GROMACS .gro file of C-alpha atoms in nm:
model
  271
    1MET     CA    1  -7.463   3.760  -7.861
    2LEU     CA    2  -7.203   4.031  -7.908
    3GLU     CA    3  -7.109   4.058  -7.541
    4HIS     CA    4  -7.056   3.681  -7.525
    5ARG     CA    5  -6.822   3.687  -7.825
    6LEU     CA    6  -6.639   3.986  -7.679
    7ALA     CA    7  -6.595   3.810  -7.345
    8LYS     CA    8  -6.451   3.505  -7.521
    9LEU     CA    9  -6.219   3.723  -7.729
   10ALA     CA   10  -6.100   3.906  -7.416
   11ALA     CA   11  -6.041   3.573  -7.242
   12PHE     CA   12  -5.839   3.442  -7.538
   13ALA     CA   13  -5.635   3.764  -7.554
   14THR     CA   14  -5.573   3.742  -7.179
   15PHE     CA   15  -5.452   3.384  -7.214
   16LEU     CA   16  -5.201   3.500  -7.476
   17LEU     CA   17  -5.104   3.788  -7.246
   18LEU     CA   18  -5.035   3.542  -6.964
   19VAL     CA   19  -4.817   3.333  -7.195
   20ILE     CA   20  -4.625   3.640  -7.311
   21GLY     CA   21  -4.595   3.765  -6.953
   22GLY     CA   22  -4.454   3.428  -6.851
   23THR     CA   23  -4.153   3.490  -7.077
   24VAL     CA   24  -4.060   3.830  -6.932
   25ASN     CA   25  -3.913   3.741  -6.592
   26PRO     CA   26  -3.740   3.413  -6.690
   27THR     CA   27  -3.560   3.583  -6.980
   28GLY     CA   28  -3.441   3.866  -6.755
   29SER     CA   29  -3.643   4.121  -6.951
   30SER     CA   30  -3.849   4.274  -6.669
   31LEU     CA   31  -3.653   4.601  -6.670
   32ALA     CA   32  -3.570   4.610  -7.042
   33CYS     CA   33  -3.798   4.915  -7.068
   34PRO     CA   34  -3.710   5.160  -6.787
   35GLU     CA   35  -4.031   5.367  -6.807
   36PRO     CA   36  -4.331   5.248  -6.601
   37THR     CA   37  -4.565   5.349  -6.886
   38LEU     CA   38  -4.665   5.226  -7.231
   39VAL     CA   39  -4.354   5.376  -7.393
   40CYS     CA   40  -4.016   5.202  -7.402
   41HIS     CA   41  -3.703   5.416  -7.428
   42GLY     CA   42  -3.928   5.705  -7.524
   43GLN     CA   43  -4.105   5.522  -7.807
   44LEU     CA   44  -4.441   5.350  -7.833
   45PHE     CA   45  -4.299   5.116  -8.096
   46PRO     CA   46  -3.926   5.079  -8.026
   47PRO     CA   47  -3.702   4.828  -8.207
   48MET     CA   48  -3.825   4.491  -8.080
   49VAL     CA   49  -3.489   4.333  -8.006
   50GLY     CA   50  -3.341   4.166  -7.700
   51GLY     CA   51  -3.533   4.207  -7.377
   52VAL     CA   52  -3.748   4.481  -7.532
   53PHE     CA   53  -3.912   4.215  -7.749
   54TYR     CA   54  -4.044   4.037  -7.439
   55GLU     CA   55  -4.115   4.330  -7.207
   56HIS     CA   56  -4.266   4.573  -7.456
   57GLY     CA   57  -4.449   4.293  -7.633
   58HIS     CA   58  -4.606   4.218  -7.295
   59ARG     CA   59  -4.706   4.582  -7.254
   60LEU     CA   60  -4.863   4.604  -7.601
   61ALA     CA   61  -5.056   4.282  -7.538
   62ALA     CA   62  -5.175   4.426  -7.206
   63MET     CA   63  -5.290   4.743  -7.383
   64THR     CA   64  -5.492   4.528  -7.623
   65VAL     CA   65  -5.657   4.345  -7.333
   66GLY     CA   66  -5.733   4.678  -7.168
   67LEU     CA   67  -5.909   4.808  -7.479
   68LEU     CA   68  -6.109   4.486  -7.509
   69GLN     CA   69  -6.209   4.516  -7.144
   70ILE     CA   70  -6.329   4.873  -7.190
   71ALA     CA   71  -6.546   4.757  -7.479
   72LEU     CA   72  -6.674   4.461  -7.275
   73THR     CA   73  -6.762   4.683  -6.980
   74VAL     CA   74  -6.957   4.918  -7.207
   75MET     CA   75  -7.139   4.626  -7.371
   76LEU     CA   76  -7.236   4.476  -7.035
   77ARG     CA   77  -7.359   4.813  -6.913
   78LEU     CA   78  -7.576   4.866  -7.221
   79ARG     CA   79  -7.698   4.514  -7.298
   80ARG     CA   80  -7.676   4.315  -6.973
   81PRO     CA   81  -7.771   4.541  -6.681
   82GLU     CA   82  -7.766   4.247  -6.439
   83LEU     CA   83  -7.393   4.203  -6.516
   84ARG     CA   84  -7.306   4.573  -6.499
   85GLY     CA   85  -7.129   4.531  -6.166
   86LEU     CA   86  -6.922   4.244  -6.302
   87GLY     CA   87  -6.815   4.462  -6.595
   88TRP     CA   88  -6.696   4.739  -6.364
   89LEU     CA   89  -6.517   4.484  -6.144
   90LEU     CA   90  -6.331   4.345  -6.445
   91LEU     CA   91  -6.234   4.694  -6.559
   92GLY     CA   92  -6.107   4.773  -6.210
   93GLY     CA   93  -5.904   4.453  -6.220
   94VAL     CA   94  -5.738   4.552  -6.546
   95ILE     CA   95  -5.655   4.899  -6.413
   96ALA     CA   96  -5.513   4.751  -6.092
   97GLN     CA   97  -5.311   4.501  -6.294
   98GLY     CA   98  -5.162   4.778  -6.505
   99ALA     CA   99  -5.080   4.976  -6.192
  100LEU     CA  100  -4.903   4.677  -6.037
  101GLY     CA  101  -4.702   4.633  -6.355
  102ALA     CA  102  -4.598   4.998  -6.347
  103ILE     CA  103  -4.504   4.977  -5.978
  104THR     CA  104  -4.301   4.664  -6.052
  105VAL     CA  105  -4.089   4.856  -6.302
  106GLN     CA  106  -4.077   5.181  -6.104
  107TYR     CA  107  -3.945   5.014  -5.789
  108LYS     CA  108  -3.724   4.753  -5.959
  109LEU     CA  109  -3.919   4.431  -5.914
  110PRO     CA  110  -4.026   4.417  -5.546
  111TRP     CA  111  -4.117   4.053  -5.490
  112PHE     CA  112  -4.450   4.122  -5.320
  113VAL     CA  113  -4.570   4.346  -5.605
  114SER     CA  114  -4.457   4.097  -5.870
  115THR     CA  115  -4.637   3.819  -5.683
  116GLY     CA  116  -4.956   4.024  -5.664
  117HIS     CA  117  -4.924   4.103  -6.035
  118LEU     CA  118  -4.918   3.733  -6.121
  119LEU     CA  119  -5.206   3.636  -5.892
  120LEU     CA  120  -5.429   3.921  -6.009
  121GLY     CA  121  -5.362   3.831  -6.371
  122MET     CA  122  -5.471   3.471  -6.315
  123SER     CA  123  -5.777   3.585  -6.119
  124TYR     CA  124  -5.878   3.825  -6.396
  125PHE     CA  125  -5.848   3.546  -6.653
  126ALA     CA  126  -6.071   3.320  -6.443
  127ALA     CA  127  -6.324   3.603  -6.404
  128LEU     CA  128  -6.334   3.649  -6.782
  129ILE     CA  129  -6.411   3.280  -6.831
  130TYR     CA  130  -6.694   3.318  -6.581
  131THR     CA  131  -6.816   3.625  -6.770
  132ALA     CA  132  -6.816   3.434  -7.098
  133PHE     CA  133  -7.025   3.165  -6.929
  134ARG     CA  134  -7.271   3.417  -6.786
  135THR     CA  135  -7.316   3.596  -7.120
  136ARG     CA  136  -7.382   3.282  -7.325
  137PRO     CA  137  -7.707   3.272  -7.528
  138ALA     CA  138  -8.020   3.192  -7.331
  139PRO     CA  139  -8.048   2.814  -7.288
  140SER     CA  140  -8.337   2.621  -7.436
  141VAL     CA  141  -8.594   2.439  -7.224
  142VAL     CA  142  -8.406   2.114  -7.279
  143GLU     CA  143  -8.077   2.272  -7.169
  144LEU     CA  144  -8.241   2.423  -6.862
  145ASP     CA  145  -8.366   2.078  -6.769
  146ARG     CA  146  -8.015   1.937  -6.814
  147HIS     CA  147  -7.869   2.213  -6.597
  148ALA     CA  148  -8.124   2.145  -6.324
  149ARG     CA  149  -8.045   1.773  -6.330
  150LEU     CA  150  -7.673   1.847  -6.324
  151GLY     CA  151  -7.716   2.062  -6.013
  152GLN     CA  152  -7.889   1.772  -5.843
  153GLU     CA  153  -7.636   1.516  -5.965
  154LEU     CA  154  -7.320   1.701  -5.862
  155GLY     CA  155  -7.406   1.720  -5.494
  156GLY     CA  156  -7.088   1.686  -5.289
  157ALA     CA  157  -6.870   1.710  -5.599
  158ARG     CA  158  -6.915   2.086  -5.583
  159ARG     CA  159  -6.728   2.093  -5.255
  160TRP     CA  160  -6.433   1.908  -5.408
  161ILE     CA  161  -6.432   2.143  -5.708
  162ALA     CA  162  -6.414   2.441  -5.470
  163ILE     CA  163  -6.134   2.277  -5.269
  164ALA     CA  164  -5.940   2.210  -5.589
  165CYS     CA  165  -5.979   2.573  -5.699
  166VAL     CA  166  -5.848   2.700  -5.364
  167ALA     CA  167  -5.558   2.453  -5.377
  168VAL     CA  168  -5.460   2.569  -5.726
  169PHE     CA  169  -5.468   2.934  -5.614
  170VAL     CA  170  -5.245   2.856  -5.315
  171GLN     CA  171  -5.004   2.673  -5.544
  172LEU     CA  172  -4.998   2.975  -5.775
  173LEU     CA  173  -4.904   3.188  -5.475
  174LEU     CA  174  -4.626   2.948  -5.375
  175GLY     CA  175  -4.499   2.930  -5.733
  176ALA     CA  176  -4.495   3.308  -5.762
  177LEU     CA  177  -4.298   3.335  -5.437
  178VAL     CA  178  -4.051   3.073  -5.558
  179ARG     CA  179  -3.995   3.265  -5.880
  180HIS     CA  180  -3.978   3.618  -5.745
  181LEU     CA  181  -3.771   3.532  -5.437
  182GLY     CA  182  -3.516   3.352  -5.656
  183ALA     CA  183  -3.587   3.006  -5.517
  184ALA     CA  184  -3.634   2.819  -5.845
  185MET     CA  185  -3.287   2.663  -5.849
  186VAL     CA  186  -3.205   2.638  -5.477
  187CYS     CA  187  -3.293   2.267  -5.467
  188LEU     CA  188  -3.119   2.064  -5.737
  189GLY     CA  189  -3.199   1.717  -5.604
  190MET     CA  190  -3.498   1.510  -5.708
  191PRO     CA  191  -3.710   1.421  -5.521
  192SER     CA  192  -3.506   1.548  -5.223
  193CYS     CA  193  -3.386   1.907  -5.206
  194THR     CA  194  -3.014   1.836  -5.228
  195ARG     CA  195  -2.838   1.579  -5.440
  196GLY     CA  196  -2.703   1.436  -5.117
  197GLY     CA  197  -3.053   1.335  -5.007
  198ASP     CA  198  -3.133   1.620  -4.766
  199TRP     CA  199  -3.507   1.695  -4.779
  200TRP     CA  200  -3.526   1.998  -4.551
  201PRO     CA  201  -3.203   2.205  -4.540
  202GLU     CA  202  -3.166   2.486  -4.292
  203ALA     CA  203  -3.211   2.770  -4.543
  204TRP     CA  204  -3.569   2.901  -4.543
  205ILE     CA  205  -3.562   2.966  -4.916
  206GLN     CA  206  -3.497   2.596  -4.976
  207ASP     CA  207  -3.787   2.513  -4.745
  208LEU     CA  208  -4.008   2.739  -4.959
  209HIS     CA  209  -3.900   2.551  -5.270
  210MET     CA  210  -3.980   2.214  -5.110
  211ILE     CA  211  -4.317   2.336  -4.982
  212HIS     CA  212  -4.400   2.433  -5.341
  213ARG     CA  213  -4.303   2.084  -5.458
  214GLY     CA  214  -4.499   1.910  -5.185
  215PHE     CA  215  -4.808   2.120  -5.234
  216GLY     CA  216  -4.796   2.037  -5.603
  217VAL     CA  217  -4.854   1.674  -5.505
  218VAL     CA  218  -5.145   1.786  -5.285
  219VAL     CA  219  -5.295   1.975  -5.580
  220GLY     CA  220  -5.261   1.665  -5.794
  221LEU     CA  221  -5.439   1.447  -5.539
  222VAL     CA  222  -5.718   1.698  -5.472
  223THR     CA  223  -5.772   1.756  -5.844
  224THR     CA  224  -5.789   1.383  -5.907
  225VAL     CA  225  -6.047   1.334  -5.631
  226ALA     CA  226  -6.253   1.626  -5.767
  227ALA     CA  227  -6.236   1.479  -6.117
  228ILE     CA  228  -6.349   1.138  -5.995
  229GLN     CA  229  -6.639   1.294  -5.808
  230VAL     CA  230  -6.748   1.488  -6.118
  231LEU     CA  231  -6.720   1.180  -6.340
  232ARG     CA  232  -6.930   0.980  -6.097
  233HIS     CA  233  -7.209   1.234  -6.072
  234SER     CA  234  -7.224   1.456  -6.385
  235ARG     CA  235  -7.398   1.225  -6.630
  236SER     CA  236  -7.606   1.509  -6.779
  237TRP     CA  237  -7.318   1.725  -6.904
  238PRO     CA  238  -7.056   1.553  -7.129
  239ALA     CA  239  -6.849   1.872  -7.161
  240LEU     CA  240  -6.803   1.886  -6.784
  241ARG     CA  241  -6.693   1.523  -6.783
  242LEU     CA  242  -6.433   1.606  -7.047
  243LEU     CA  243  -6.300   1.894  -6.837
  244ALA     CA  244  -6.288   1.664  -6.535
  245MET     CA  245  -6.072   1.417  -6.727
  246LEU     CA  246  -5.848   1.695  -6.857
  247ALA     CA  247  -5.778   1.861  -6.520
  248PRO     CA  248  -5.555   1.586  -6.367
  249VAL     CA  249  -5.370   1.553  -6.697
  250LEU     CA  250  -5.286   1.924  -6.694
  251VAL     CA  251  -5.170   1.905  -6.331
  252ALA     CA  252  -4.949   1.607  -6.418
  253ALA     CA  253  -4.803   1.799  -6.713
  254GLN     CA  254  -4.731   2.096  -6.486
  255ILE     CA  255  -4.554   1.873  -6.233
  256ALA     CA  256  -4.352   1.714  -6.515
  257LEU     CA  257  -4.244   2.059  -6.636
  258GLY     CA  258  -4.132   2.148  -6.284
  259ILE     CA  259  -3.927   1.828  -6.257
  260PHE     CA  260  -3.777   1.885  -6.603
  261THR     CA  261  -3.683   2.241  -6.507
  262VAL     CA  262  -3.485   2.121  -6.205
  263LEU     CA  263  -3.322   1.820  -6.372
  264THR     CA  264  -3.206   2.017  -6.675
  265LEU     CA  265  -3.122   2.342  -6.490
  266ARG     CA  266  -3.328   2.532  -6.746
  267ALA     CA  267  -3.506   2.783  -6.525
  268VAL     CA  268  -3.463   3.073  -6.765
  269PRO     CA  269  -3.628   2.938  -7.082
  270LEU     CA  270  -3.888   2.712  -6.922
  271ALA     CA  271  -3.988   2.829  -6.573
   0.00000   0.00000   0.00000
């Protein structure tokens, strides 16, 4: 169905937007374009050099996502009336995200606005994945039977999945605070904060960094438990079992990247 393909395309474009957006702050390009609009130094398509390449590239990618979202909202309104509200919610999310980006530039990177910008972007991406799932072609009788059996099989695993989702969101919040409050390189020891073995120095910003590290371990444990629960109970859905096996691997890779960032002092290109 067209709306399903459009939702998947919007989700893919948003994933690319998140990747591009992740290069803006670490490369020091957040204010490379002084205008809080789609233009950069008075041009819609300025020379893409230096920080402009990252910042204006991010804006152009965001404009593309916005256009896709407008089309998706229209399609949901016309073809899937039961999802009309979801379409308007997604469109509102894109508008709010653009407004936060503009405020970030207008007021020179206030940490609380930048943090909200990151969290809303991740939430919008997750909502698009949900939309793609909801707009999939109508399942066959066999698939409906499998879905019913899966619902019965999962049982308590659903609770662990929900806990893992909340834990990941909290870790995103902590990570955003670490980045936008300048705490990425305040602890250069591993695993302790300082190279002298001090775990909890007196500076609050170092405490924030260590809380982010510690909660990363919590996320890893919770995700692993959730994955085990899904693997034990979801015998009717192989794709879900694959995702369950992939989740702890991705968390481990994220932790490894964080460790590598500290050990190599490479916050700008990798964080």
